[in-house]
Coordinates of N, CA, C and O in Angstrom, one line a residue:
M30 N 12.9 12.8 -19.3 CA 11.9 12.1 -18.3 C 12.6 11.2 -17.5 O 13.5 10.3 -18.1
T31 N 12.4 11.2 -16.1 CA 13.1 10.4 -15.2 C 12.4 9.0 -15.4 O 11.2 8.9 -15.6
G32 N 13.1 8.0 -14.7 CA 12.4 6.6 -14.8 C 11.0 6.6 -14.0 O 10.2 5.8 -14.4
Q33 N 11.0 7.3 -12.8 CA 9.7 7.2 -12.1 C 8.7 7.7 -12.9 O 7.4 7.4 -12.4
H34 N 8.7 8.7 -14.0 CA 7.7 9.1 -14.4 C 7.4 8.5 -15.7 O 6.4 8.7 -16.6
A35 N 8.1 7.3 -16.2 CA 7.9 6.7 -17.4 C 6.8 5.8 -17.4 O 6.5 5.3 -16.2
C36 N 5.9 5.4 -18.2 CA 5.0 4.5 -18.0 C 5.7 3.1 -18.6 O 6.0 2.9 -19.8
R37 N 5.5 2.1 -17.8 CA 6.4 0.9 -17.9 C 5.4 -0.3 -17.9 O 4.7 -0.2 -17.1
A38 N 5.6 -1.0 -18.8 CA 4.9 -2.6 -18.5 C 5.6 -3.7 -17.8 O 5.9 -4.7 -18.1
A39 N 5.8 -3.3 -16.5 CA 6.9 -4.0 -15.8 C 6.1 -4.9 -14.9 O 4.8 -4.9 -14.7
A40 N 6.9 -5.7 -14.0 CA 6.2 -6.5 -13.1 C 5.4 -5.7 -12.1 O 6.0 -4.7 -11.6
P41 N 4.5 -6.2 -11.3 CA 3.7 -5.3 -10.4 C 4.8 -5.0 -9.3 O 5.5 -5.7 -8.8
A42 N 4.7 -3.6 -9.0 CA 5.4 -3.0 -7.9 C 4.7 -3.3 -6.6 O 3.5 -3.5 -6.4
P43 N 5.5 -3.5 -5.5 CA 5.1 -3.6 -4.2 C 4.2 -2.5 -3.8 O 4.2 -1.4 -4.4
L44 N 3.4 -2.5 -3.0 CA 2.4 -1.5 -2.4 C 3.3 -0.2 -2.2 O 4.4 -0.3 -1.3
S45 N 3.1 0.9 -2.6 CA 3.8 2.0 -2.2 C 3.2 2.7 -0.7 O 2.3 2.2 -0.4
P46 N 4.3 3.2 -0.3 CA 3.9 3.7 1.3 C 2.8 4.8 1.0 O 2.9 5.4 -0.2
P47 N 2.1 5.0 1.8 CA 0.9 5.9 1.4 C 1.2 7.0 1.7 O 2.3 7.6 2.4
P48 N 0.7 8.0 0.8 CA 0.9 9.6 1.0 C 0.7 10.1 2.5 O 0.2 9.3 3.2
V49 N 1.1 11.2 2.6 CA 0.9 11.8 3.9 C -0.4 11.7 4.6 O -0.6 11.2 5.7
D50 N -1.3 11.9 3.8 CA -2.7 11.8 4.2 C -3.5 10.4 3.9 O -4.6 10.2 4.0
G51 N -2.9 9.6 3.1 CA -3.1 8.3 2.7 C -4.0 8.1 1.5 O -4.3 7.1 1.0
R52 N -4.4 9.4 1.1 CA -5.4 9.3 -0.2 C -4.6 9.1 -1.4 O -3.6 9.8 -1.7
V53 N -5.3 8.6 -2.4 CA -4.7 8.4 -3.7 C -5.9 8.9 -4.8 O -7.0 8.6 -4.7
A54 N -5.6 9.6 -5.7 CA -6.5 10.3 -6.6 C -5.9 10.0 -8.0 O -4.8 9.9 -8.4
V55 N -6.8 9.8 -9.0 CA -6.6 9.5 -10.2 C -7.2 10.7 -10.9 O -8.4 11.2 -10.9
V56 N -6.5 11.4 -12.0 CA -6.9 12.5 -13.0 C -6.8 12.0 -14.2 O -5.7 12.0 -14.7
S57 N -7.8 11.8 -14.9 CA -7.8 11.5 -16.3 C -7.7 12.9 -17.2 O -7.9 13.9 -16.6
G58 N -6.7 12.8 -18.1 CA -6.4 14.0 -18.9 C -5.8 15.0 -18.1 O -6.0 16.3 -18.1
G59 N -4.9 14.6 -17.2 CA -4.1 15.5 -16.1 C -3.0 16.0 -16.5 O -2.3 16.7 -15.9
N60 N -2.6 15.9 -18.0 CA -1.4 16.5 -18.3 C -1.4 17.9 -19.0 O -0.3 18.4 -19.2
R61 N -2.5 18.6 -19.0 CA -2.5 20.0 -19.3 C -3.7 20.6 -18.8 O -4.7 20.0 -18.3
G62 N -3.9 21.8 -19.0 CA -5.1 22.7 -18.5 C -5.6 22.4 -17.2 O -4.8 22.5 -16.3
L63 N -6.8 22.4 -17.1 CA -7.7 22.3 -15.7 C -7.1 20.9 -15.2 O -6.9 20.8 -14.1
G64 N -6.8 19.8 -16.0 CA -6.4 18.5 -15.4 C -5.1 18.5 -14.8 O -4.9 18.5 -13.6
L65 N -4.1 19.4 -15.4 CA -3.1 19.8 -14.5 C -3.1 20.4 -13.3 O -2.3 20.2 -12.3
Q66 N -3.9 21.6 -13.4 CA -4.2 22.4 -12.1 C -4.7 21.5 -11.1 O -4.5 21.7 -9.9
I67 N -5.7 20.7 -11.3 CA -6.3 19.8 -10.5 C -5.2 18.7 -10.0 O -5.0 18.7 -8.4
V68 N -4.3 18.1 -10.8 CA -3.1 17.5 -10.1 C -2.3 18.2 -9.0 O -1.9 17.9 -8.1
R69 N -1.8 19.5 -9.6 CA -1.1 20.3 -8.8 C -1.9 20.6 -7.4 O -1.4 20.4 -6.4
A70 N -3.1 20.8 -7.2 CA -4.0 21.2 -6.2 C -4.0 19.9 -5.1 O -3.6 20.2 -4.1
F71 N -4.3 18.7 -5.9 CA -4.1 17.6 -5.0 C -2.9 17.3 -4.4 O -2.7 16.8 -3.2
A72 N -1.7 17.6 -5.2 CA -0.2 17.2 -4.8 C 0.0 18.2 -3.7 O 0.5 17.8 -2.5
E73 N -0.5 19.5 -3.8 CA -0.4 20.5 -2.7 C -1.0 20.1 -1.3 O -0.5 20.5 -0.4
Q74 N -1.9 19.2 -1.4 CA -2.7 18.6 -0.2 C -2.1 17.5 0.3 O -2.5 16.8 1.3
G75 N -1.0 16.9 -0.2 CA -0.5 15.7 -0.1 C -0.8 14.6 -0.5 O -0.4 13.5 0.0
M76 N -1.9 14.6 -1.3 CA -2.2 13.3 -2.0 C -1.4 12.6 -3.0 O -0.5 13.5 -3.6
R77 N -1.5 11.5 -3.2 CA -0.6 10.9 -4.2 C -1.6 10.9 -5.5 O -2.7 10.5 -5.5
I78 N -1.0 11.1 -6.6 CA -1.9 11.4 -7.9 C -1.1 10.5 -9.0 O -0.1 10.5 -9.2
V79 N -2.3 9.8 -9.4 CA -2.1 9.1 -10.8 C -2.4 10.1 -11.9 O -3.7 10.4 -12.1
L80 N -1.6 10.5 -12.8 CA -1.8 11.3 -13.8 C -2.1 10.7 -15.0 O -1.3 9.8 -15.5
G81 N -3.4 10.5 -15.4 CA -3.6 9.8 -16.7 C -3.7 10.4 -18.0 O -4.0 11.5 -17.9
S82 N -2.9 9.9 -19.0 CA -2.5 10.6 -20.3 C -2.4 9.7 -21.4 O -2.1 8.7 -21.2
R83 N -3.2 9.9 -22.5 CA -3.0 9.1 -23.7 C -1.6 8.9 -23.9 O -1.0 8.0 -24.5
S84 N -0.7 10.1 -23.8 CA 0.5 9.9 -24.1 C 1.5 10.2 -22.8 O 1.5 11.3 -22.1
P85 N 2.3 9.1 -22.4 CA 3.1 9.2 -21.3 C 4.1 10.3 -21.3 O 4.6 10.8 -20.5
E86 N 4.6 10.5 -22.8 CA 5.5 11.5 -22.8 C 5.1 12.7 -22.5 O 5.6 13.7 -21.8
L87 N 3.8 13.2 -23.0 CA 3.2 14.5 -22.6 C 3.0 14.5 -20.8 O 3.0 15.6 -20.4
G88 N 2.6 13.4 -20.5 CA 2.6 13.3 -19.0 C 3.7 13.7 -18.1 O 3.9 14.5 -17.3
G89 N 4.7 13.0 -19.0 CA 6.2 13.4 -18.3 C 6.7 14.8 -18.3 O 7.1 15.5 -17.3
I90 N 6.1 15.6 -19.3 CA 6.4 17.0 -19.4 C 5.6 17.7 -18.4 O 6.2 18.7 -17.9
A91 N 4.3 17.3 -18.3 CA 3.6 17.9 -17.3 C 4.2 17.8 -15.8 O 4.2 18.7 -15.1
I92 N 4.6 16.5 -15.6 CA 5.3 16.5 -14.3 C 6.4 17.5 -14.1 O 6.8 18.0 -12.9
D93 N 7.3 17.4 -15.0 CA 8.4 18.5 -15.0 C 7.8 19.7 -14.5 O 8.6 20.6 -14.0
L94 N 6.8 20.1 -14.8 CA 6.3 21.6 -14.6 C 5.7 21.8 -13.1 O 5.5 22.7 -12.6
L95 N 5.6 20.4 -12.4 CA 5.2 20.5 -11.0 C 6.2 20.9 -10.1 O 5.9 21.0 -8.7
G96 N 7.4 20.9 -10.3 CA 8.6 21.2 -9.4 C 8.6 20.2 -8.5 O 8.6 19.0 -8.5
D97 N 8.6 20.7 -7.2 CA 8.9 19.8 -6.0 C 7.7 18.8 -5.7 O 7.9 18.0 -4.8
L98 N 6.6 19.2 -6.5 CA 5.5 18.4 -6.1 C 5.5 17.0 -7.0 O 4.5 16.1 -6.9
A99 N 6.3 17.0 -8.1 CA 6.3 16.0 -9.0 C 6.7 14.6 -8.3 O 6.0 13.5 -8.8
D100 N 7.2 14.3 -7.1 CA 7.4 13.4 -6.5 C 6.0 12.5 -5.9 O 6.0 11.3 -5.7
L101 N 5.1 13.3 -5.9 CA 3.9 12.6 -5.3 C 2.9 12.4 -6.9 O 1.7 11.8 -6.5
V102 N 3.4 12.5 -7.9 CA 2.6 12.3 -9.2 C 3.5 11.0 -9.9 O 4.5 10.9 -10.1
T103 N 2.6 10.2 -10.4 CA 3.0 9.0 -11.4 C 2.0 9.1 -12.6 O 1.1 9.2 -12.7
V104 N 2.8 9.0 -13.8 CA 2.3 9.1 -15.0 C 1.9 7.6 -15.5 O 2.6 7.0 -15.2
R105 N 0.6 7.5 -15.8 CA 0.3 6.1 -16.4 C -0.5 6.6 -17.8 O -1.4 7.3 -17.8
Q106 N -0.4 5.7 -18.8 CA -1.0 5.6 -20.0 C -2.3 5.5 -19.8 O -2.6 4.5 -19.2
L107 N -3.1 6.3 -20.2 CA -4.5 6.0 -20.1 C -5.4 6.4 -21.3 O -5.3 7.8 -21.7
D108 N -6.1 5.6 -22.3 CA -7.1 6.0 -23.0 C -8.3 5.6 -22.6 O -8.7 4.3 -22.7
I109 N -9.2 6.4 -22.3 CA -10.5 6.0 -21.5 C -11.5 5.5 -22.7 O -12.5 4.7 -22.3
T110 N -11.2 5.5 -23.9 CA -11.8 4.8 -25.0 C -11.5 3.3 -25.3 O -12.3 2.8 -25.8
D111 N -10.3 3.0 -24.6 CA -9.8 1.6 -24.8 C -10.2 0.9 -23.5 O -9.4 1.1 -22.5
P112 N -11.1 -0.2 -23.6 CA -11.3 -0.9 -22.3 C -10.1 -1.6 -21.8 O -9.9 -1.8 -20.8
A113 N -9.2 -2.1 -22.6 CA -8.0 -2.6 -22.1 C -7.1 -1.6 -21.4 O -6.6 -2.0 -20.4
S114 N -6.9 -0.4 -22.0 CA -6.2 0.6 -21.2 C -6.7 0.9 -19.8 O -6.2 1.1 -18.7
V115 N -8.0 1.2 -19.8 CA -8.7 1.3 -18.6 C -8.6 0.2 -17.4 O -8.3 0.5 -16.4
G116 N -8.7 -1.1 -18.0 CA -8.5 -2.1 -17.2 C -7.2 -2.4 -16.7 O -6.8 -2.6 -15.4
R117 N -6.1 -2.0 -17.5 CA -4.7 -1.9 -17.1 C -4.4 -1.1 -16.0 O -3.7 -1.2 -15.0
L118 N -5.1 0.2 -16.2 CA -4.8 1.3 -15.0 C -5.6 0.7 -13.7 O -4.8 0.9 -12.6
A119 N -6.7 0.1 -13.6 CA -7.4 -0.3 -12.6 C -6.6 -1.3 -12.0 O -6.4 -1.3 -10.6
S120 N -6.1 -2.4 -12.6 CA -5.4 -3.2 -11.9 C -4.0 -2.8 -11.3 O -3.6 -3.1 -10.3
W121 N -3.3 -1.9 -12.3 CA -2.2 -1.3 -11.7 C -2.4 -0.6 -10.3 O -1.5 -0.8 -9.3
L122 N -3.5 0.2 -10.2 CA -3.9 0.7 -9.1 C -4.0 -0.1 -8.0 O -3.7 0.4 -6.7
E123 N -4.9 -1.2 -8.2 CA -5.1 -2.1 -7.0 C -3.6 -2.8 -6.5 O -3.4 -2.9 -5.5
Q124 N -2.8 -3.2 -7.6 CA -1.5 -3.7 -7.3 C -0.7 -2.7 -6.6 O 0.2 -3.0 -5.6
R125 N -0.5 -1.6 -7.1 CA 0.3 -0.4 -6.4 C 0.1 0.1 -5.1 O 0.8 0.3 -4.4
F126 N -1.4 0.5 -5.1 CA -1.7 1.3 -3.9 C -2.6 0.5 -3.1 O -3.2 0.9 -1.7
G127 N -3.5 -0.4 -3.9 CA -4.6 -1.1 -3.1 C -5.7 -0.3 -2.9 O -6.6 -0.4 -2.1
R128 N -6.0 1.0 -3.5 CA -7.0 1.8 -3.4 C -7.0 3.0 -4.4 O -6.3 3.1 -5.0
C129 N -8.2 3.6 -4.3 CA -8.3 4.8 -5.1 C -9.5 5.6 -4.2 O -10.5 5.0 -4.3
D130 N -9.1 6.7 -4.0 CA -10.0 7.6 -3.2 C -10.7 8.7 -3.9 O -12.0 9.0 -3.7
V131 N -10.3 8.8 -4.9 CA -10.7 10.1 -5.8 C -10.5 9.9 -7.2 O -9.3 9.7 -7.6
L132 N -11.4 10.1 -8.0 CA -11.4 10.1 -9.5 C -11.8 11.3 -10.0 O -13.0 11.7 -9.8
V133 N -10.9 12.0 -10.8 CA -11.6 13.1 -11.5 C -11.6 12.8 -13.0 O -10.5 12.6 -13.7
N134 N -12.7 12.6 -13.6 CA -12.9 12.6 -15.0 C -12.7 13.8 -15.9 O -13.9 14.7 -15.9
N135 N -11.6 14.2 -16.1 CA -11.4 15.4 -16.8 C -11.1 15.0 -18.2 O -11.4 16.0 -19.0
A136 N -10.6 13.9 -18.5 CA -10.5 13.7 -20.0 C -11.7 14.0 -20.9 O -12.8 13.5 -20.8
A137 N -11.4 14.8 -22.0 CA -12.7 15.0 -23.0 C -11.9 15.7 -24.4 O -11.0 16.0 -24.3
V138 N -12.7 15.3 -25.3 CA -12.4 16.0 -26.5 C -13.6 17.0 -27.2 O -14.7 16.9 -26.8
L139 N -13.2 18.0 -28.0 CA -13.9 18.8 -28.6 C -13.5 18.6 -30.1 O -12.5 19.4 -30.5
L140 N -14.5 18.0 -30.9 CA -13.9 17.7 -32.3 C -14.7 18.4 -33.3 O -14.3 18.2 -34.6
E141 N -15.6 19.2 -32.9 CA -16.6 19.8 -34.2 C -16.0 21.2 -34.2 O -15.6 21.8 -33.6
D142 N -16.5 21.9 -35.3 CA -16.3 23.2 -35.5 C -17.3 24.0 -34.8 O -18.4 23.5 -34.5
D143 N -17.0 25.3 -34.5 CA -17.8 26.2 -33.7 C -19.0 26.5 -34.4 O -20.2 26.6 -33.6
D144 N -19.2 26.2 -35.6 CA -20.6 26.8 -36.3 C -21.2 25.5 -36.5 O -22.5 25.7 -37.4
D145 N -21.0 24.3 -36.1 CA -21.8 23.1 -36.2 C -23.3 23.4 -35.5 O -23.1 23.7 -34.5
E146 N -24.2 22.8 -36.3 CA -25.5 22.9 -35.8 C -26.2 21.1 -35.6 O -25.8 20.4 -36.5
A147 N -27.0 21.1 -34.8 CA -27.5 19.7 -34.6 C -28.1 19.1 -36.0 O -27.8 17.8 -36.0
A148 N -28.6 19.9 -36.6 CA -29.3 19.3 -37.9 C -28.4 18.9 -39.1 O -28.8 18.1 -39.9
T149 N -27.0 19.4 -39.0 CA -26.1 19.0 -39.8 C -25.0 18.6 -39.3 O -24.1 18.3 -40.1
V150 N -24.6 18.4 -38.2 CA -23.1 17.9 -37.5 C -23.3 16.7 -37.9 O -24.1 15.9 -38.2
D151 N -21.9 16.1 -38.3 CA -21.4 14.9 -38.7 C -21.7 13.9 -37.6 O -21.1 14.1 -36.6
L152 N -22.4 12.9 -38.0 CA -22.7 12.1 -36.8 C -21.6 11.1 -36.3 O -21.6 10.6 -35.1
E153 N -20.8 10.9 -37.1 CA -19.4 10.1 -36.8 C -18.5 11.3 -35.7 O -18.1 10.7 -34.8
V154 N -18.8 12.5 -35.8 CA -18.2 13.3 -34.9 C -19.0 13.3 -33.5 O -18.2 13.1 -32.6
V155 N -20.2 13.2 -33.6 CA -21.1 13.0 -32.4 C -20.8 11.8 -31.8 O -20.4 11.5 -30.7
S156 N -20.5 10.5 -32.5 CA -20.1 9.4 -32.0 C -18.8 9.2 -31.4 O -18.8 8.8 -30.2
R157 N -17.9 9.7 -31.8 CA -16.7 9.8 -31.4 C -16.6 10.5 -30.1 O -15.9 10.4 -29.2
T158 N -17.3 11.9 -30.2 CA -17.3 12.8 -28.9 C -18.0 12.1 -27.7 O -17.6 12.1 -26.6
L159 N -19.1 11.4 -28.0 CA -19.8 10.8 -26.9 C -19.0 9.6 -26.4 O -18.9 9.1 -25.3
E160 N -18.1 8.8 -27.2 CA -17.3 7.7 -26.8 C -16.3 8.1 -25.8 O -16.2 7.4 -24.8
V161 N -15.7 9.5 -26.0 CA -14.8 9.9 -25.0 C -15.4 10.6 -23.7 O -15.3 10.1 -22.6
N162 N -16.2 11.4 -24.1 CA -16.6 12.4 -23.2 C -17.8 12.0 -22.1 O -18.0 12.3 -21.3
M163 N -18.7 10.8 -22.7 CA -19.6 10.1 -21.7 C -19.3 8.7 -21.6 O -19.2 8.3 -20.5
L164 N -19.1 7.9 -22.6 CA -18.9 6.5 -22.3 C -17.5 6.1 -21.8 O -17.4 5.4 -21.0
G165 N -16.5 6.9 -22.2 CA -15.1 6.7 -21.6 C -15.0 7.1 -20.2 O -14.5 6.3 -19.4
T166 N -15.6 8.2 -19.9 CA -15.6 8.6 -18.4 C -16.4 7.7 -17.5 O -16.1 7.3 -16.4
G167 N -17.4 6.9 -18.1 CA -18.4 6.1 -17.5 C -17.4 4.8 -17.3 O -17.6 4.2 -16.1
R168 N -16.7 4.3 -18.3 CA -15.8 3.2 -18.1 C -14.9 3.4 -17.1 O -14.6 2.3 -16.5
L169 N -14.3 4.3 -17.1 CA -13.2 4.5 -16.0 C -13.8 4.5 -14.8 O -13.3 3.9 -13.7
A170 N -15.0 5.2 -14.7 CA -15.5 5.0 -13.2 C -15.9 3.7 -12.8 O -15.5 3.5 -11.5
Q171 N -16.5 2.9 -13.6 CA -16.8 1.6 -13.4 C -15.7 0.9 -13.0 O -15.6 -0.1 -12.2
A172 N -14.5 1.1 -13.5 CA -13.3 0.2 -13.4 C -12.8 0.6 -12.0 O -11.9 -0.4 -11.3
V173 N -12.6 1.9 -11.4 CA -12.2 2.3 -10.3 C -13.2 2.1 -8.9 O -12.9 2.0 -7.8
V174 N -14.5 2.1 -9.2 CA -15.4 2.0 -8.2 C -15.1 0.7 -7.2 O -15.2 0.9 -5.8
P175 N -14.8 -0.5 -7.6 CA -14.5 -1.5 -6.7 C -13.3 -1.2 -5.8 O -13.5 -1.6 -4.6
L176 N -12.3 -0.5 -6.0 CA -11.3 -0.1 -5.3 C -11.7 1.1 -4.1 O -11.7 0.8 -3.1
M177 N -12.9 1.8 -4.6 CA -13.4 2.7 -3.7 C -14.3 1.9 -2.6 O -14.3 2.2 -1.5
R178 N -15.1 1.0 -3.2 CA -16.0 0.2 -2.3 C -15.1 -0.7 -1.3 O -15.6 -0.7 -0.1
A179 N -14.1 -1.1 -1.9 CA -13.3 -1.9 -0.9 C -12.7 -1.1 0.3 O -12.5 -1.5 1.3
G180 N -12.4 0.3 0.0 CA -12.0 1.2 1.1 C -13.1 2.0 1.8 O -12.8 2.6 2.5
R181 N -14.4 1.6 1.5 CA -15.5 2.0 2.0 C -15.6 3.6 1.8 O -15.9 4.3 2.8
S182 N -14.7 4.1 0.9 CA -14.9 5.6 0.7 C -14.3 5.9 -0.9 O -13.7 5.1 -1.5
G183 N -14.8 6.9 -1.3 CA -14.5 7.4 -2.6 C -15.3 8.4 -3.2 O -16.4 8.6 -2.8
R184 N -14.7 9.4 -3.9 CA -15.5 10.5 -4.7 C -15.1 10.3 -6.3 O -13.9 10.3 -6.7
I185 N -16.1 10.4 -7.0 CA -16.0 10.7 -8.4 C -16.3 12.1 -8.9 O -17.6 12.3 -8.4
V186 N -15.5 12.8 -9.5 CA -15.6 14.2 -10.1 C -15.9 14.1 -11.6 O -15.1 13.6 -12.2
Y187 N -17.0 14.4 -12.1 CA -17.0 14.7 -13.6 C -17.0 16.1 -13.9 O -17.6 17.0 -13.5
V188 N -15.8 16.4 -14.7 CA -15.9 17.7 -15.1 C -16.7 18.0 -16.1 O -16.7 17.4 -17.2
S189 N -17.4 19.1 -16.0 CA -18.6 19.6 -17.2 C -17.9 20.7 -17.7 O -16.7 21.2 -17.6
S190 N -19.0 21.5 -18.4 CA -18.8 22.8 -18.9 C -20.0 23.5 -19.2 O -21.0 23.1 -19.2
G191 N -19.7 24.8 -19.1 CA -20.7 25.6 -19.3 C -21.6 25.6 -20.5 O -22.8 25.9 -20.7
L192 N -20.8 25.0 -21.5 CA -21.5 24.7 -22.9 C -22.4 23.8 -22.7 O -23.5 23.6 -23.6
G193 N -22.5 23.1 -21.6 CA -23.4 21.6 -21.4 C -24.7 22.3 -20.7 O -25.7 21.4 -20.6
S194 N -24.7 23.7 -20.2 CA -25.8 23.9 -19.4 C -26.8 24.3 -20.3 O -26.8 24.9 -21.4
L195 N -28.1 23.8 -19.8 CA -29.4 24.3 -20.5 C -29.5 25.7 -20.4 O -30.5 26.2 -21.3
A196 N -29.0 26.6 -19.6 CA -29.1 27.9 -19.4 C -28.5 28.7 -20.5 O -28.4 29.9 -20.9
S197 N -27.4 27.8 -21.3 CA -26.5 28.6 -22.1 C -27.5 28.7 -23.5 O -28.0 27.6 -24.0
R198 N -27.5 29.8 -24.2 CA -28.2 29.9 -25.4 C -27.3 29.9 -26.4 O -27.8 30.3 -27.6
R199 N -26.0 29.7 -26.4 CA -25.1 29.7 -27.4 C -25.5 28.7 -28.5 O -25.8 27.6 -28.0
R200 N -25.3 29.0 -29.7 CA -25.4 27.9 -30.6 C -24.1 27.2 -31.1 O -23.2 27.8 -30.5
G201 N -24.2 26.1 -31.7 CA -23.0 25.5 -32.1 C -22.5 24.4 -31.2 O -22.9 24.3 -30.2
L202 N -21.7 23.5 -31.8 CA -21.0 22.6 -31.0 C -22.1 21.4 -30.4 O -22.0 21.3 -29.1
P203 N -22.9 21.0 -31.0 CA -24.0 20.3 -30.5 C -23.5 18.8 -30.0 O -24.0 18.4 -28.7
A204 N -22.4 18.3 -30.5 CA -22.0 17.1 -29.8 C -21.4 17.1 -28.5 O -21.6 16.5 -27.5
Y205 N -20.5 18.3 -28.6 CA -19.8 18.6 -27.3 C -20.8 19.0 -26.0 O -20.6 18.7 -25.0
R206 N -21.5 19.8 -26.6 CA -22.7 20.2 -25.6 C -23.5 19.2 -24.9 O -23.7 19.3 -23.7
V207 N -24.0 18.3 -25.8 CA -24.8 17.2 -25.2 C -24.0 16.4 -24.4 O -24.4 15.8 -23.3
S208 N -22.6 16.1 -24.7 CA -21.8 15.3 -23.9 C -21.2 15.9 -22.5 O -20.9 15.1 -21.6
K209 N -21.5 17.0 -22.2 CA -21.0 17.6 -21.1 C -22.0 18.0 -20.2 O -22.0 18.8 -19.2
C210 N -23.4 17.6 -20.7 CA -24.6 17.8 -19.7 C -24.5 17.4 -18.4 O -23.8 16.4 -18.3

């Protein structure tokens, strides 16, 4: 992992030069799957991306997969269940870029078994699922909205799931399904 990809608790860096189109996006859970594909798509558009990952090491591995686009991506440690982690990211965004134009709330967990039912699901699993998938994403949105308002622009995207659809008649996964509505 190169130095630019590492998550450091260093003194605030000077404002970075704006990307080609000037926009900055944050993608939570951007180190794999759909999140990484979103990071790639934004980078292909010339946006500056902040890839939020619970593990900076896994974020660095993800950046290595981006090839020439890696220069547009910075990894930051982000645990959306931890108010201090979210606060550090928001402060860093303000100091580093002075803006946030797009937030993609992609981070999520699926902790239960496929055959769990609402009447018998472990309520601790429900609580942990809602903490990440609902409260954590809301916490992150609240933290970056001031940067969006200051720039008089911004978009927040919540990644949902077909399992959260009322039209889905599939059984099981009650905690995940309610968290993704």
